[in-house]
Short mmCIF file of C-alpha atoms in Angstrom, two decimals:
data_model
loop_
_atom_site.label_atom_id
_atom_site.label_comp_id
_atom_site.label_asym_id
_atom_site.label_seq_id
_atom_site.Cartn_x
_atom_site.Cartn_y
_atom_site.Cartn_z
CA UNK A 1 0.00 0.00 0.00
CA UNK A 2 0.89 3.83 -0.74
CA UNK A 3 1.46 5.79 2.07
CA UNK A 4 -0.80 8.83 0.82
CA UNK A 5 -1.60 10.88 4.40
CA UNK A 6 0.04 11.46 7.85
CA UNK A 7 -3.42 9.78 9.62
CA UNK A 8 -3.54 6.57 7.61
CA UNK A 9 -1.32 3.81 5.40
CA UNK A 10 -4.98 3.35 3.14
CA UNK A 11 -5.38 5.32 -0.19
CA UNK A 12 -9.34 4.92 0.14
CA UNK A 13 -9.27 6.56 3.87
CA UNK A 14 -6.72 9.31 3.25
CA UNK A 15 -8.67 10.27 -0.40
CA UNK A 16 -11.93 10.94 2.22
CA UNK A 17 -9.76 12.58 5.29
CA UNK A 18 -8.96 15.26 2.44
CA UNK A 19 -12.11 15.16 0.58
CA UNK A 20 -13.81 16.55 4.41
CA UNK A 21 -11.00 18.83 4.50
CA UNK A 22 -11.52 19.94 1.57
CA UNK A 23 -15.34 20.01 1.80
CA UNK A 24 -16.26 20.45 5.25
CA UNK A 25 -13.60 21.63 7.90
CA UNK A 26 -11.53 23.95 6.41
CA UNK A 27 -13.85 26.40 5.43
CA UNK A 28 -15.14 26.42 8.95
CA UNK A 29 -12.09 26.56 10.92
CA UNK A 30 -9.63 27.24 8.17
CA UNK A 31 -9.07 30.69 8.30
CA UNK A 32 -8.14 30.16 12.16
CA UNK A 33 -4.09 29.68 13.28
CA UNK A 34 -3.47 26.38 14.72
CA UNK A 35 -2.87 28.38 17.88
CA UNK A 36 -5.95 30.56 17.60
CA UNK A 37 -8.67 27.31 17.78
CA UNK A 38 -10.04 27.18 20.50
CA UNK A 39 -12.00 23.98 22.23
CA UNK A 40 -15.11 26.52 21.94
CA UNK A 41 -14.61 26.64 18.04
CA UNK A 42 -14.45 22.92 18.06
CA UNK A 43 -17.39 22.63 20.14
CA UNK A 44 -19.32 25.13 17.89
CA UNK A 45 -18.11 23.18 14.86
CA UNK A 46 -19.80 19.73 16.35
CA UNK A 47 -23.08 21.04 16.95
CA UNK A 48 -23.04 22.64 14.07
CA UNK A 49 -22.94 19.85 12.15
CA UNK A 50 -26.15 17.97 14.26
CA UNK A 51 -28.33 17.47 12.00
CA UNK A 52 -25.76 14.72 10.09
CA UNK A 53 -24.31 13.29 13.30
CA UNK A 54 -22.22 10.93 11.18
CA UNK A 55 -19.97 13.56 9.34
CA UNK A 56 -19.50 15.63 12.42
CA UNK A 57 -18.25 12.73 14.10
CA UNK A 58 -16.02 11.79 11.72
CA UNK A 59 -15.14 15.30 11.41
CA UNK A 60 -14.26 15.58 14.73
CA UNK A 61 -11.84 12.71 14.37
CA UNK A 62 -9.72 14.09 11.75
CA UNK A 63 -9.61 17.61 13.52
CA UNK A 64 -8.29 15.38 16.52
CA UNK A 65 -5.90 13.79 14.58
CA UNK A 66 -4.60 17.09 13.28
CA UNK A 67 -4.17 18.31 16.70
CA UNK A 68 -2.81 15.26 17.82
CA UNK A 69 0.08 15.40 14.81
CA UNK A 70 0.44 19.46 15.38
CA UNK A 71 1.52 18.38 19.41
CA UNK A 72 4.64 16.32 18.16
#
């Protein structure tokens, strides 16, 4: 397998972690500094996203992930 992303060793799963970049998180919290988001704008970010529990859940997993990577 190609090593395409940081998060994952799977083609399939990095092609959607940047497709919800792309599509979904970055245009919410994109314009913010790593250093600027806050747990509030995360927060915020969830429930905005309740009425498709799913994607904000998911979403909420790669912004973790990015945090996660951005602490090393």
């Amino acid at each position: 397998m190609k090593n395409t992303s940081l998060f994952t060793s799977k083609e399939s799963t990095a092609k959607e972690y940047r497709r919800n970049l792309k599509l979904f998180i970055l245009p919410a919290i994109g314009h913010l500094r790593i250093i600027d988001v806050s747990r509030a704008d995360i927060a915020k970010y969830h429930h905005d996203w309740r009425h498709r529990p799913y994607q904000a859940n998911r979403n909420i997993e790669i912004i973790s992930k990015m945090f996660n990577l951005a602490e090393l």
